[in-house]
C-alpha cells in the first residue's frame, strides 16, 4: 500500500453496536465484512445486528425516554449539548473526513465539507429549539387555545451510504433536539464514520441511552427490518431507495407509524438558450459529478434548448473529460471510487445500456491507471430519448444523460417524464419563465440559476416516487414532535345541543 491508500489512524479494531452507553457485539456474534472501495479488500469487520440487538437498543432508548431527564430538559439545556456536539464534530472534521473518504470512496475535500455540514446541522437545530414559538389562538371572551409540542418517544433512523455521516446528522440532530431518544441503523456499506458518534455524544454530555446504534443489513430478519417492525418505535425516518421505501411503508402500516421518506431521484437540469451557458455548464458538471455522482439530488438528466444544444454538448463533454479522477485521499481529486463493487457493477451496466441507447460523448469506461477498485470515468451521453432506461432510471453514479428540446412546453413535459420528483434545476435569464416553470415542474425542490446550495431553514423532500413528507427546518421539528391542542374556556360553559346548563 502506498501512503495515500493507507487506512486512517485511530481505526477501531472492529465496528460494534452502541447500546445503553456501551459498545457491544451482536448477541449471536454475527459479523460482516466492510471493504475499502479502492481495492475492494476487507479492511474491518462490523457487528451484524438482528432482532435481538434491535430489541436491546429500543429498550435502552425507551428507558432513557421514559425515565428522562432528556425529554423534559429545558430547550436551552438540550441546545447546550447540541452545540457541544457541533463543536466536537467540527474540531474532528479532518479525522471524520479521512474515515468517511476511506470507507465510502468520497473525495477527501468533499468528505470534509460534509463533516462540517454535519456539525452545522446540530448548531442549527440547537438554535431552532431555543427560538421555538408554539401556536396560540384566541376567541375573545370565550376561548384560548395553545399547542403543546411533545417529543414522541423512540425514533428509528435508517440511513444510506452516500454522505453517511452528514445524512445521519440530518436525522439525529432534530430527533434529539426535540427530546426523543433514537436508534440509528447506519448503511451496511459505510459504517465507519458512524462509529465516531458515541464518543462525540459522550464527550458532549448526552445522557446514556438517548442515542443507540445497531449496525447491519436492512432486509427481513436483520437490523433495519426489525427496527421498522418494533412496536415501541412509533416513528421511522428513512433515506434510501424508492423500492426500499415501499417495503418500509408496508411493514410500518400495521402500527400506523409516523414515516418520513427521502427517496431516489432522476432530477432534470433544464438549460434554456437565454441562460448564462458558462455558469450552467459549470454547475451542471458539478451537479452530477460531485460526490461521485452518488447524490440523490444530482441533475442527472440535462435538457437543453435546441438552438444551443450542439454547443452545450461539445463544451460539456470537454469539461467532463477534464474532471480529475483520483484516489479518495488525494485533495485534488474530484471523482474517486464508487462505494462498493455491487454498486460499481450496477453503474457500469447502465453505461453499457447507454452505449446501446444514445451517443457516448465522454467517458464510458474505467479510467486509465485505475485497474482495481470501483472507478468509473465521468460519462456523458447525448441525444438520449425520453424512453431510454438511462433517462428514466436512477443510476447514482458519474453518468449523465443530455436531451434536446424545442419549446418550453416540451421542456416541461420532458422534465416531468419520470416517476421521480426530487429536485429540478432551471437555467434561464427570463424571470417569468423561471417562476412559471418552477410552479409547473413536479419536484420537491427547485434551484433557479444555481448550484445545489440549501439553506437549512428550507423544507427538503421529494414528490412522486422521491419521497413522502418533508424534513428540514421547522418541518423536522413537526415530524419529530406531537402537536397537542389545549382548549381553555374563558367564558360560560355552553352546550350547543341541550342549551345552557
Ligand atoms: P437502500 O434503500 O438500499 O438502503 C438504505 C438503508 O435502508 C440502509 O441502511 C439499508 O440497510 C436499509 N434497508 C434496506 N432494506 C430495508 C428494509 N427492508 N427495512 C429497513 N431498512 C432497510 O439505499 P442505498 O443504496 O443505501 O442509498 C442510495 C439511495 O438513497 C438512492 O436511491 C438515493 O437517491 C437515495 N437517497 C435519497 C436522499 C434524499 O434525501 N431523497 C438522500 C440520499 C440518498
Short mmCIF file of C-alpha atoms and ligand atoms in Angstrom, two decimals:
data_model
loop_
_atom_site.label_atom_id
_atom_site.label_comp_id
_atom_site.label_asym_id
_atom_site.label_seq_id
_atom_site.Cartn_x
_atom_site.Cartn_y
_atom_site.Cartn_z
CA UNK A 1 0.00 0.00 0.00
CA UNK A 2 1.19 3.48 -0.78
CA UNK A 3 0.88 6.31 1.71
CA UNK A 4 -2.35 7.59 0.19
CA UNK A 5 -4.15 4.25 0.34
CA UNK A 6 -3.22 3.59 3.97
CA UNK A 7 -6.08 3.20 6.44
CA UNK A 8 -6.73 6.24 8.66
CA UNK A 9 -5.17 6.43 12.08
CA UNK A 10 -7.49 5.56 15.01
CA UNK A 11 -9.31 2.84 13.08
CA UNK A 12 -11.28 0.84 15.66
CA UNK A 13 -10.39 -2.83 15.94
CA UNK A 14 -13.97 -3.69 14.95
CA UNK A 15 -17.23 -1.84 14.37
CA UNK A 16 -19.71 -2.60 17.14
CA UNK A 17 -23.23 -1.62 18.10
CA UNK A 18 -23.68 1.03 20.77
CA UNK A 19 -26.45 0.27 23.24
CA UNK A 20 -27.17 1.89 26.60
CA UNK A 21 -23.83 3.68 26.62
CA UNK A 22 -21.70 0.62 25.76
CA UNK A 23 -20.06 -0.70 22.59
CA UNK A 24 -21.30 -4.27 22.18
CA UNK A 25 -21.08 -7.18 19.74
CA UNK A 26 -24.15 -8.80 18.25
CA UNK A 27 -25.94 -11.11 20.67
CA UNK A 28 -25.44 -14.02 18.22
CA UNK A 29 -21.84 -12.91 17.50
CA UNK A 30 -22.55 -12.40 13.77
CA UNK A 31 -20.36 -10.01 11.77
CA UNK A 32 -19.92 -8.83 8.16
CA UNK A 33 -17.06 -7.54 6.01
CA UNK A 34 -16.56 -3.86 5.25
CA UNK A 35 -14.42 -3.10 2.21
CA UNK A 36 -12.12 -0.33 1.02
CA UNK A 37 -13.52 0.83 -2.36
CA UNK A 38 -10.08 1.43 -3.86
CA UNK A 39 -9.00 -2.22 -3.58
CA UNK A 40 -12.27 -3.93 -2.63
CA UNK A 41 -10.39 -5.71 0.13
CA UNK A 42 -11.96 -6.18 3.56
CA UNK A 43 -10.37 -3.69 5.95
CA UNK A 44 -12.59 -4.17 9.01
CA UNK A 45 -15.40 -6.36 10.35
CA UNK A 46 -18.68 -5.00 11.69
CA UNK A 47 -21.25 -6.46 14.05
CA UNK A 48 -24.35 -7.61 12.16
CA UNK A 49 -27.49 -6.76 14.13
CA UNK A 50 -30.69 -8.80 14.20
CA UNK A 51 -33.98 -8.58 16.06
CA UNK A 52 -32.46 -9.32 19.49
CA UNK A 53 -29.96 -6.45 19.12
CA UNK A 54 -32.70 -4.08 18.00
CA UNK A 55 -34.83 -5.18 20.97
CA UNK A 56 -31.97 -4.27 23.34
CA UNK A 57 -31.35 -0.91 21.63
CA UNK A 58 -35.05 0.02 21.66
CA UNK A 59 -35.35 -0.99 25.33
CA UNK A 60 -32.40 1.29 26.16
CA UNK A 61 -33.88 4.20 24.20
CA UNK A 62 -37.31 3.68 25.72
CA UNK A 63 -35.89 3.69 29.23
CA UNK A 64 -33.95 6.91 28.52
CA UNK A 65 -37.11 8.48 27.15
CA UNK A 66 -39.49 7.26 29.87
CA UNK A 67 -37.21 7.97 32.83
CA UNK A 68 -35.55 11.13 31.47
CA UNK A 69 -34.05 13.60 32.02
CA UNK A 70 -33.53 14.30 28.29
CA UNK A 71 -37.16 14.79 27.08
CA UNK A 72 -38.03 17.20 29.91
CA UNK A 73 -34.84 19.22 29.98
CA UNK A 74 -35.17 22.91 29.10
CA UNK A 75 -34.59 23.58 25.39
CA UNK A 76 -31.63 25.76 26.31
CA UNK A 77 -30.03 22.88 28.24
CA UNK A 78 -30.51 20.49 25.34
CA UNK A 79 -29.21 23.18 22.96
CA UNK A 80 -26.01 23.43 25.03
CA UNK A 81 -25.35 19.72 24.43
CA UNK A 82 -26.16 20.05 20.72
CA UNK A 83 -23.79 22.98 20.31
CA UNK A 84 -21.09 20.98 22.03
CA UNK A 85 -21.70 18.09 19.61
CA UNK A 86 -21.29 20.58 16.74
CA UNK A 87 -18.04 21.96 18.21
CA UNK A 88 -16.55 18.48 18.65
CA UNK A 89 -17.58 17.35 15.15
CA UNK A 90 -16.05 20.50 13.71
CA UNK A 91 -12.80 20.08 15.66
CA UNK A 92 -12.60 16.46 14.50
CA UNK A 93 -13.72 17.18 10.91
CA UNK A 94 -10.37 16.15 9.38
CA UNK A 95 -10.42 12.79 11.18
CA UNK A 96 -14.09 12.34 10.28
CA UNK A 97 -13.40 13.17 6.64
CA UNK A 98 -10.47 10.73 6.49
CA UNK A 99 -12.65 7.92 7.83
CA UNK A 100 -15.58 8.80 5.58
CA UNK A 101 -13.43 9.07 2.50
CA UNK A 102 -11.65 5.77 3.20
CA UNK A 103 -14.89 3.91 3.90
CA UNK A 104 -17.11 5.36 1.15
CA UNK A 105 -14.66 6.36 -1.61
CA UNK A 106 -15.73 10.02 -1.49
CA UNK A 107 -13.03 12.55 -2.42
CA UNK A 108 -11.47 13.82 0.81
CA UNK A 109 -12.16 17.52 0.22
CA UNK A 110 -15.85 16.79 -0.35
CA UNK A 111 -15.96 14.50 2.70
CA UNK A 112 -14.52 17.35 4.77
CA UNK A 113 -17.27 19.68 3.55
CA UNK A 114 -19.86 17.08 4.53
CA UNK A 115 -18.37 16.70 8.05
CA UNK A 116 -18.64 20.46 8.59
CA UNK A 117 -22.20 20.40 7.29
CA UNK A 118 -22.99 17.68 9.86
CA UNK A 119 -21.72 19.98 12.63
CA UNK A 120 -23.83 22.79 11.22
CA UNK A 121 -26.97 20.62 11.40
CA UNK A 122 -26.54 20.29 15.18
CA UNK A 123 -25.88 24.00 15.61
CA UNK A 124 -28.92 24.86 13.50
CA UNK A 125 -31.35 22.70 15.50
CA UNK A 126 -29.87 23.99 18.77
CA UNK A 127 -30.82 27.50 17.64
CA UNK A 128 -34.23 26.39 16.43
CA UNK A 129 -35.39 24.75 19.67
CA UNK A 130 -34.33 27.75 21.74
CA UNK A 131 -36.21 30.13 19.44
CA UNK A 132 -39.20 27.78 19.03
CA UNK A 133 -42.57 29.53 19.26
CA UNK A 134 -45.73 27.47 19.54
CA UNK A 135 -49.05 28.49 18.04
CA UNK A 136 -51.77 30.12 20.18
CA UNK A 137 -55.29 31.03 19.05
CA UNK A 138 -57.82 33.28 20.80
CA UNK A 139 -61.58 33.71 20.60
CA UNK A 140 -62.05 36.88 22.70
CA UNK A 141 -64.12 36.32 25.82
CA UNK A 142 -64.71 32.66 25.01
CA UNK A 143 -61.69 30.51 24.50
CA UNK A 144 -57.91 30.46 24.33
CA UNK A 145 -56.07 27.61 22.62
CA UNK A 146 -52.44 26.74 22.54
CA UNK A 147 -50.31 23.98 21.09
CA UNK A 148 -48.25 21.73 23.30
CA UNK A 149 -45.33 20.23 21.42
CA UNK A 150 -44.09 16.97 22.83
CA UNK A 151 -41.33 14.58 21.79
CA UNK A 152 -42.80 11.32 20.54
CA UNK A 153 -40.59 8.62 22.02
CA UNK A 154 -38.11 6.32 20.28
CA UNK A 155 -37.30 7.39 16.72
CA UNK A 156 -35.87 4.78 14.32
CA UNK A 157 -33.39 6.37 11.91
CA UNK A 158 -32.35 4.38 8.82
CA UNK A 159 -29.71 5.91 6.56
CA UNK A 160 -27.98 5.25 3.21
CA UNK A 161 -24.30 5.02 2.31
CA UNK A 162 -23.93 8.26 0.35
CA UNK A 163 -22.51 11.02 2.59
CA UNK A 164 -23.37 8.78 5.56
CA UNK A 165 -22.19 10.94 8.48
CA UNK A 166 -23.92 14.07 7.16
CA UNK A 167 -27.17 12.25 6.40
CA UNK A 168 -27.13 10.67 9.87
CA UNK A 169 -26.68 14.14 11.41
CA UNK A 170 -29.62 15.39 9.41
CA UNK A 171 -31.91 12.99 11.30
CA UNK A 172 -30.05 12.75 14.61
CA UNK A 173 -29.92 16.50 15.23
CA UNK A 174 -33.68 17.27 15.06
CA UNK A 175 -34.72 13.94 16.62
CA UNK A 176 -32.52 14.51 19.67
CA UNK A 177 -33.05 18.29 19.79
CA UNK A 178 -36.80 17.81 20.22
CA UNK A 179 -36.27 15.42 23.16
CA UNK A 180 -36.67 11.99 21.58
CA UNK A 181 -34.39 9.01 22.11
CA UNK A 182 -33.11 7.27 18.96
CA UNK A 183 -31.92 4.03 17.44
CA UNK A 184 -29.74 4.64 14.37
CA UNK A 185 -29.24 1.91 11.75
CA UNK A 186 -26.39 3.10 9.50
CA UNK A 187 -25.92 1.74 5.98
CA UNK A 188 -24.05 -1.56 5.88
CA UNK A 189 -21.62 -0.43 3.13
CA UNK A 190 -20.35 2.52 5.22
CA UNK A 191 -20.49 2.01 8.99
CA UNK A 192 -17.10 3.55 9.86
CA UNK A 193 -17.82 7.25 10.44
CA UNK A 194 -20.95 6.39 12.48
CA UNK A 195 -18.69 4.59 14.95
CA UNK A 196 -17.47 8.08 15.99
CA UNK A 197 -20.91 9.28 17.13
CA UNK A 198 -20.81 7.56 20.56
CA UNK A 199 -17.52 9.27 21.50
CA UNK A 200 -18.78 12.64 20.31
CA UNK A 201 -22.09 12.30 22.17
CA UNK A 202 -20.44 11.09 25.37
CA UNK A 203 -17.97 13.98 25.36
CA UNK A 204 -20.81 16.46 24.75
CA UNK A 205 -22.77 15.10 27.74
CA UNK A 206 -25.73 13.45 26.00
CA UNK A 207 -27.34 11.24 28.67
CA UNK A 208 -26.83 7.49 28.39
CA UNK A 209 -29.45 5.66 26.30
CA UNK A 210 -30.63 8.68 24.29
CA UNK A 211 -28.50 7.55 21.35
CA UNK A 212 -28.26 3.89 20.36
CA UNK A 213 -26.89 2.37 17.19
CA UNK A 214 -27.26 -1.07 15.64
CA UNK A 215 -25.18 -1.92 12.56
CA UNK A 216 -26.07 -4.44 9.90
CA UNK A 217 -28.27 -5.19 6.94
CA UNK A 218 -31.76 -3.89 6.25
CA UNK A 219 -33.57 -6.93 4.88
CA UNK A 220 -36.11 -9.15 6.59
CA UNK A 221 -34.85 -10.57 9.87
CA UNK A 222 -31.94 -8.11 10.01
CA UNK A 223 -31.46 -4.81 11.83
CA UNK A 224 -33.32 -2.38 9.54
CA UNK A 225 -36.39 -4.58 9.15
CA UNK A 226 -36.51 -5.34 12.88
CA UNK A 227 -36.37 -1.63 13.72
CA UNK A 228 -39.25 -0.86 11.35
CA UNK A 229 -41.33 -3.66 12.88
CA UNK A 230 -40.61 -2.87 16.52
CA UNK A 231 -43.84 -1.93 18.33
CA UNK A 232 -42.07 0.55 20.65
CA UNK A 233 -40.76 2.65 17.74
CA UNK A 234 -43.59 4.97 16.67
CA UNK A 235 -41.51 6.96 14.20
CA UNK A 236 -39.29 5.94 11.27
CA UNK A 237 -37.19 8.41 9.31
CA UNK A 238 -35.75 6.70 6.25
CA UNK A 239 -33.45 7.83 3.46
CA UNK A 240 -32.69 5.39 0.66
CA UNK A 241 -34.04 3.84 -2.49
CA UNK A 242 -37.67 4.24 -3.51
CA UNK A 243 -38.23 0.46 -3.62
CA UNK A 244 -36.90 0.11 -0.05
CA UNK A 245 -39.23 2.94 0.95
CA UNK A 246 -42.17 0.96 -0.42
CA UNK A 247 -41.20 -2.09 1.65
CA UNK A 248 -40.83 0.02 4.80
CA UNK A 249 -44.16 1.73 4.15
CA UNK A 250 -45.88 -1.68 4.01
CA UNK A 251 -44.02 -3.05 7.05
CA UNK A 252 -44.83 0.01 9.18
CA UNK A 253 -48.52 0.03 8.19
CA UNK A 254 -49.84 -2.34 10.90
CA UNK A 255 -48.67 0.14 13.57
CA UNK A 256 -49.64 3.29 11.59
CA UNK A 257 -46.16 4.66 12.33
CA UNK A 258 -45.09 8.18 11.55
CA UNK A 259 -42.99 7.97 8.38
CA UNK A 260 -40.65 10.35 6.66
CA UNK A 261 -39.12 9.10 3.43
CA UNK A 262 -36.37 10.74 1.42
CA UNK A 263 -36.05 8.54 -1.65
CA UNK A 264 -34.44 8.32 -5.08
CA UNK A 265 -34.23 10.90 -7.84
CA UNK A 266 -33.61 11.49 -11.54
CA UNK A 267 -33.63 15.25 -11.44
CA UNK A 268 -33.71 17.43 -14.55
CA UNK A 269 -31.42 20.39 -15.19
CA UNK A 270 -33.19 22.49 -17.83
CA UNK A 271 -30.97 24.84 -19.82
CA UNK A 272 -32.73 27.44 -21.98
CA UNK A 273 -30.93 29.21 -24.82
CA UNK A 274 -31.01 32.53 -22.94
CA UNK A 275 -29.10 31.09 -19.95
CA UNK A 276 -25.60 32.06 -18.90
CA UNK A 277 -24.08 29.00 -20.57
CA UNK A 278 -20.72 29.21 -18.76
CA UNK A 279 -22.46 29.15 -15.38
CA UNK A 280 -24.92 26.48 -16.48
CA UNK A 281 -22.16 24.18 -17.73
CA UNK A 282 -20.04 24.63 -14.59
CA UNK A 283 -22.99 23.99 -12.29
CA UNK A 284 -24.38 21.01 -14.20
CA UNK A 285 -20.93 19.37 -14.33
CA UNK A 286 -20.64 19.84 -10.57
CA UNK A 287 -24.27 18.76 -10.08
CA UNK A 288 -23.77 15.29 -11.47
CA UNK A 289 -20.09 14.51 -10.84
CA UNK A 290 -19.60 15.84 -7.30
CA UNK A 291 -19.91 13.20 -4.56
CA UNK A 292 -19.00 10.68 -7.31
CA UNK A 293 -22.50 11.17 -8.74
CA UNK A 294 -23.82 9.36 -5.66
CA UNK A 295 -26.09 12.28 -4.81
CA UNK A 296 -29.88 11.98 -4.50
CA UNK A 297 -30.40 15.46 -5.95
CA UNK A 298 -27.93 15.02 -8.84
CA UNK A 299 -29.09 16.79 -12.01
CA UNK A 300 -28.58 13.58 -13.96
CA UNK A 301 -30.84 14.48 -16.91
CA UNK A 302 -29.83 17.67 -18.68
CA UNK A 303 -32.44 19.10 -21.04
CA UNK A 304 -31.02 21.71 -23.43
CA UNK A 305 -32.84 24.03 -25.85
CA UNK A 306 -32.19 23.04 -29.45
CA UNK A 307 -30.52 26.28 -30.62
CA UNK A 308 -27.64 25.89 -28.12
CA UNK A 309 -27.72 22.08 -27.90
CA UNK A 310 -24.68 21.16 -30.03
CA UNK A 311 -22.53 23.86 -28.45
CA UNK A 312 -23.63 22.78 -24.98
CA UNK A 313 -22.92 19.09 -25.62
CA UNK A 314 -19.47 19.80 -27.05
CA UNK A 315 -18.43 22.10 -24.21
CA UNK A 316 -19.99 19.86 -21.56
CA UNK A 317 -18.19 16.76 -22.84
CA UNK A 318 -14.89 18.67 -22.94
CA UNK A 319 -15.34 19.81 -19.35
CA UNK A 320 -16.38 16.33 -18.17
CA UNK A 321 -13.15 14.95 -19.66
CA UNK A 322 -11.19 17.44 -17.51
CA UNK A 323 -12.82 16.28 -14.24
CA UNK A 324 -9.99 14.82 -12.20
CA UNK A 325 -10.42 11.17 -11.26
CA UNK A 326 -8.13 10.10 -8.44
CA UNK A 327 -7.70 8.39 -5.12
CA UNK A 328 -10.22 9.41 -2.45
CA UNK A 329 -7.42 10.64 -0.19
CA UNK A 330 -5.90 12.98 -2.81
CA UNK A 331 -7.04 16.59 -2.14
CA UNK A 332 -7.01 17.35 -5.88
CA UNK A 333 -9.42 14.50 -6.72
CA UNK A 334 -12.87 15.47 -8.00
CA UNK A 335 -14.30 12.00 -8.69
CA UNK A 336 -12.99 8.98 -6.75
CA UNK A 337 -14.21 5.40 -6.23
CA UNK A 338 -17.83 4.26 -6.03
CA UNK A 339 -18.79 2.82 -2.70
CA UNK A 340 -18.89 -0.91 -3.42
CA UNK A 341 -18.30 -3.41 -6.26
CA UNK A 342 -22.03 -4.24 -6.35
CA UNK A 343 -22.80 -0.58 -6.96
CA UNK A 344 -19.91 -0.32 -9.46
CA UNK A 345 -21.42 -3.23 -11.43
CA UNK A 346 -24.82 -1.54 -11.42
CA UNK A 347 -23.41 1.78 -12.67
CA UNK A 348 -21.27 0.05 -15.33
CA UNK A 349 -24.28 -1.94 -16.53
CA UNK A 350 -26.06 1.38 -17.15
CA UNK A 351 -23.00 2.66 -19.03
CA UNK A 352 -23.28 -0.37 -21.34
CA UNK A 353 -27.04 0.14 -21.72
CA UNK A 354 -26.38 3.81 -22.55
CA UNK A 355 -23.97 2.83 -25.33
CA UNK A 356 -26.87 0.98 -27.00
CA UNK A 357 -29.41 3.72 -26.34
CA UNK A 358 -27.60 7.01 -27.02
CA UNK A 359 -24.46 8.81 -28.29
CA UNK A 360 -21.48 8.50 -25.93
CA UNK A 361 -19.56 11.79 -25.90
CA UNK A 362 -17.28 11.38 -22.85
CA UNK A 363 -16.02 8.58 -20.62
CA UNK A 364 -17.78 5.25 -20.77
CA UNK A 365 -15.26 3.01 -19.05
CA UNK A 366 -12.67 2.54 -16.34
CA UNK A 367 -10.25 5.47 -16.11
CA UNK A 368 -6.67 4.81 -17.13
CA UNK A 369 -4.32 3.97 -14.26
CA UNK A 370 -7.10 2.58 -12.03
CA UNK A 371 -7.10 -1.13 -12.78
CA UNK A 372 -8.73 -2.19 -9.50
CA UNK A 373 -11.44 -0.69 -7.33
CA UNK A 374 -14.69 0.99 -8.23
CA UNK A 375 -13.50 3.79 -10.53
CA UNK A 376 -15.74 4.99 -13.37
CA UNK A 377 -14.86 7.72 -15.86
CA UNK A 378 -17.18 10.74 -15.80
CA UNK A 379 -19.56 9.62 -18.55
CA UNK A 380 -21.75 11.75 -20.80
CA UNK A 381 -24.46 10.52 -23.16
CA UNK A 382 -26.11 12.87 -25.66
CA UNK A 383 -29.28 12.53 -27.80
CA UNK A 384 -30.91 10.47 -25.05
CA UNK A 385 -34.51 9.64 -25.85
CA UNK A 386 -37.10 10.01 -23.05
CA UNK A 387 -37.96 6.33 -23.19
CA UNK A 388 -34.32 5.27 -22.74
CA UNK A 389 -33.55 3.48 -19.48
CA UNK A 390 -30.69 5.92 -18.81
CA UNK A 391 -33.29 8.74 -18.98
CA UNK A 392 -35.82 7.03 -16.71
CA UNK A 393 -33.83 5.09 -14.10
CA UNK A 394 -31.65 6.34 -11.25
CA UNK A 395 -28.02 5.37 -11.93
CA UNK A 396 -26.47 7.08 -8.87
CA UNK A 397 -23.01 7.38 -10.37
CA UNK A 398 -20.98 9.78 -12.55
CA UNK A 399 -23.20 9.32 -15.61
CA UNK A 400 -25.35 12.00 -17.24
CA UNK A 401 -27.97 11.96 -20.00
CA UNK A 402 -28.41 15.02 -22.26
CA UNK A 403 -31.59 15.52 -24.32
CA UNK A 404 -32.63 18.40 -26.63
CA UNK A 405 -35.95 20.26 -26.50
CA UNK A 406 -37.64 22.74 -28.86
CA UNK A 407 -40.14 24.67 -26.70
CA UNK A 408 -41.00 25.49 -23.07
CA UNK A 409 -43.89 23.01 -23.27
CA UNK A 410 -41.64 20.22 -24.44
CA UNK A 411 -39.05 21.07 -21.76
CA UNK A 412 -41.70 20.78 -19.06
CA UNK A 413 -43.10 17.56 -20.50
CA UNK A 414 -39.58 16.03 -20.55
CA UNK A 415 -38.74 17.33 -17.07
CA UNK A 416 -41.85 15.66 -15.61
CA UNK A 417 -41.48 12.46 -17.62
CA UNK A 418 -40.09 10.14 -14.92
CA UNK A 419 -41.57 8.53 -11.83
CA UNK A 420 -39.28 10.67 -9.64
CA UNK A 421 -39.73 14.25 -8.41
CA UNK A 422 -36.92 15.25 -6.08
CA UNK A 423 -35.13 18.33 -7.48
CA UNK A 424 -35.10 20.47 -10.63
CA UNK A 425 -32.53 23.00 -11.80
CA UNK A 426 -33.57 25.73 -14.23
CA UNK A 427 -31.20 27.92 -16.21
CA UNK A 428 -32.71 30.96 -17.95
CA UNK A 429 -32.44 34.75 -17.83
CA UNK A 430 -36.24 35.13 -18.27
CA UNK A 431 -37.70 35.65 -14.79
CA UNK A 432 -41.30 34.95 -15.76
CA UNK A 433 -40.35 31.70 -17.45
CA UNK A 434 -38.23 30.68 -14.44
CA UNK A 435 -41.08 31.14 -11.96
CA UNK A 436 -43.78 29.67 -14.20
CA UNK A 437 -41.61 26.65 -14.91
CA UNK A 438 -40.89 26.22 -11.18
CA UNK A 439 -44.59 26.13 -10.42
CA UNK A 440 -45.31 23.54 -13.08
CA UNK A 441 -42.35 21.22 -12.61
CA UNK A 442 -43.07 18.14 -10.50
CA UNK A 443 -40.30 18.31 -7.92
CA UNK A 444 -39.98 18.91 -4.21
CA UNK A 445 -37.20 21.46 -4.69
CA UNK A 446 -36.16 23.85 -7.47
CA UNK A 447 -32.92 25.72 -7.92
CA UNK A 448 -33.04 28.69 -10.31
CA UNK A 449 -29.72 29.61 -11.94
CA UNK A 450 -28.00 27.95 -9.02
CA UNK A 451 -25.92 25.09 -7.79
CA UNK A 452 -27.43 22.79 -5.22
CA UNK A 453 -26.94 25.06 -2.21
CA UNK A 454 -29.51 24.62 0.54
CA UNK A 455 -30.47 26.99 3.34
CA UNK A 456 -31.04 24.75 6.37
CA UNK A 457 -34.33 26.51 7.15
CA UNK A 458 -35.98 25.34 3.92
CA UNK A 459 -38.08 22.16 3.63
CA UNK A 460 -36.30 19.24 1.99
CA UNK A 461 -38.14 16.41 0.27
CA UNK A 462 -39.48 14.98 -2.93
CA UNK A 463 -42.80 14.28 -4.64
CA UNK A 464 -43.96 11.23 -6.62
CA UNK A 465 -41.54 8.30 -6.09
CA UNK A 466 -38.94 10.60 -4.50
CA UNK A 467 -40.45 10.80 -1.08
CA UNK A 468 -43.12 11.19 1.48
CA UNK A 469 -43.22 14.22 3.76
CA UNK A 470 -40.59 16.87 4.21
CA UNK A 471 -37.78 17.33 6.70
CA UNK A 472 -35.51 20.34 7.12
CA UNK A 473 -36.04 23.43 9.28
CA UNK A 474 -39.41 23.53 11.06
CA UNK A 475 -40.63 20.54 9.02
CA UNK A 476 -38.19 18.39 11.00
CA UNK A 477 -39.46 19.83 14.27
CA UNK A 478 -43.01 18.97 13.15
CA UNK A 479 -42.03 15.42 12.22
CA UNK A 480 -40.27 14.63 15.48
CA UNK A 481 -42.96 16.11 17.78
CA UNK A 482 -46.61 15.53 18.62
CA UNK A 483 -48.74 18.66 18.48
CA UNK A 484 -51.40 18.59 21.15
CA UNK A 485 -54.08 21.31 21.10
CA UNK A 486 -55.16 22.60 24.51
CA UNK A 487 -58.52 24.43 24.62
CA UNK A 488 -59.25 26.72 27.59
CA UNK A 489 -62.70 28.03 28.29
CA UNK A 490 -62.69 31.75 29.19
CA UNK A 491 -66.44 32.29 29.44
CA UNK A 492 -69.55 30.36 30.29
CA UNK A 493 -69.80 26.66 29.53
CA UNK A 494 -72.14 26.19 26.56
CA UNK A 495 -73.72 23.02 25.31
CA UNK A 496 -74.87 23.67 21.75
CA UNK A 497 -77.34 20.75 21.69
CA UNK A 498 -79.02 20.87 25.08
CA UNK A 499 -78.88 24.61 25.77
CA UNK A 500 -77.39 26.41 28.71
CA UNK A 501 -76.73 24.18 31.71
P1 LIG B 1 -31.14 1.42 0.30
O1 LIG B 1 -32.58 1.67 0.20
O2 LIG B 1 -30.59 0.20 -0.32
O3 LIG B 1 -30.67 1.37 1.83
C1 LIG B 1 -30.87 2.44 2.71
C2 LIG B 1 -30.91 1.92 4.14
O4 LIG B 1 -32.07 1.10 4.30
C3 LIG B 1 -29.73 1.04 4.53
O5 LIG B 1 -29.37 1.34 5.86
C4 LIG B 1 -30.31 -0.36 4.42
O6 LIG B 1 -29.67 -1.31 5.23
C5 LIG B 1 -31.72 -0.13 4.89
N1 LIG B 1 -32.71 -1.12 4.45
C6 LIG B 1 -32.71 -1.87 3.32
N2 LIG B 1 -33.81 -2.66 3.28
C7 LIG B 1 -34.53 -2.39 4.39
C8 LIG B 1 -35.76 -2.87 4.92
N3 LIG B 1 -36.49 -3.79 4.29
N4 LIG B 1 -36.21 -2.38 6.11
C9 LIG B 1 -35.50 -1.43 6.76
N5 LIG B 1 -34.31 -0.95 6.32
C10 LIG B 1 -33.84 -1.41 5.14
O7 LIG B 1 -30.44 2.73 -0.28
P2 LIG B 1 -28.88 2.97 -0.53
O8 LIG B 1 -28.48 2.18 -1.72
O9 LIG B 1 -28.14 2.80 0.76
O10 LIG B 1 -28.86 4.54 -0.86
C11 LIG B 1 -28.98 5.07 -2.11
C12 LIG B 1 -30.39 5.57 -2.36
O11 LIG B 1 -30.73 6.57 -1.40
C13 LIG B 1 -30.58 6.26 -3.70
O12 LIG B 1 -31.79 5.85 -4.28
C14 LIG B 1 -30.64 7.73 -3.35
O13 LIG B 1 -31.32 8.55 -4.28
C15 LIG B 1 -31.33 7.69 -2.05
N6 LIG B 1 -31.09 8.92 -1.29
C16 LIG B 1 -32.10 9.81 -1.16
C17 LIG B 1 -31.90 11.01 -0.48
C18 LIG B 1 -33.00 12.00 -0.32
O14 LIG B 1 -32.88 12.86 0.53
N7 LIG B 1 -34.07 11.94 -1.10
C19 LIG B 1 -30.65 11.28 0.07
C20 LIG B 1 -29.62 10.34 -0.09
C21 LIG B 1 -29.87 9.16 -0.76
#
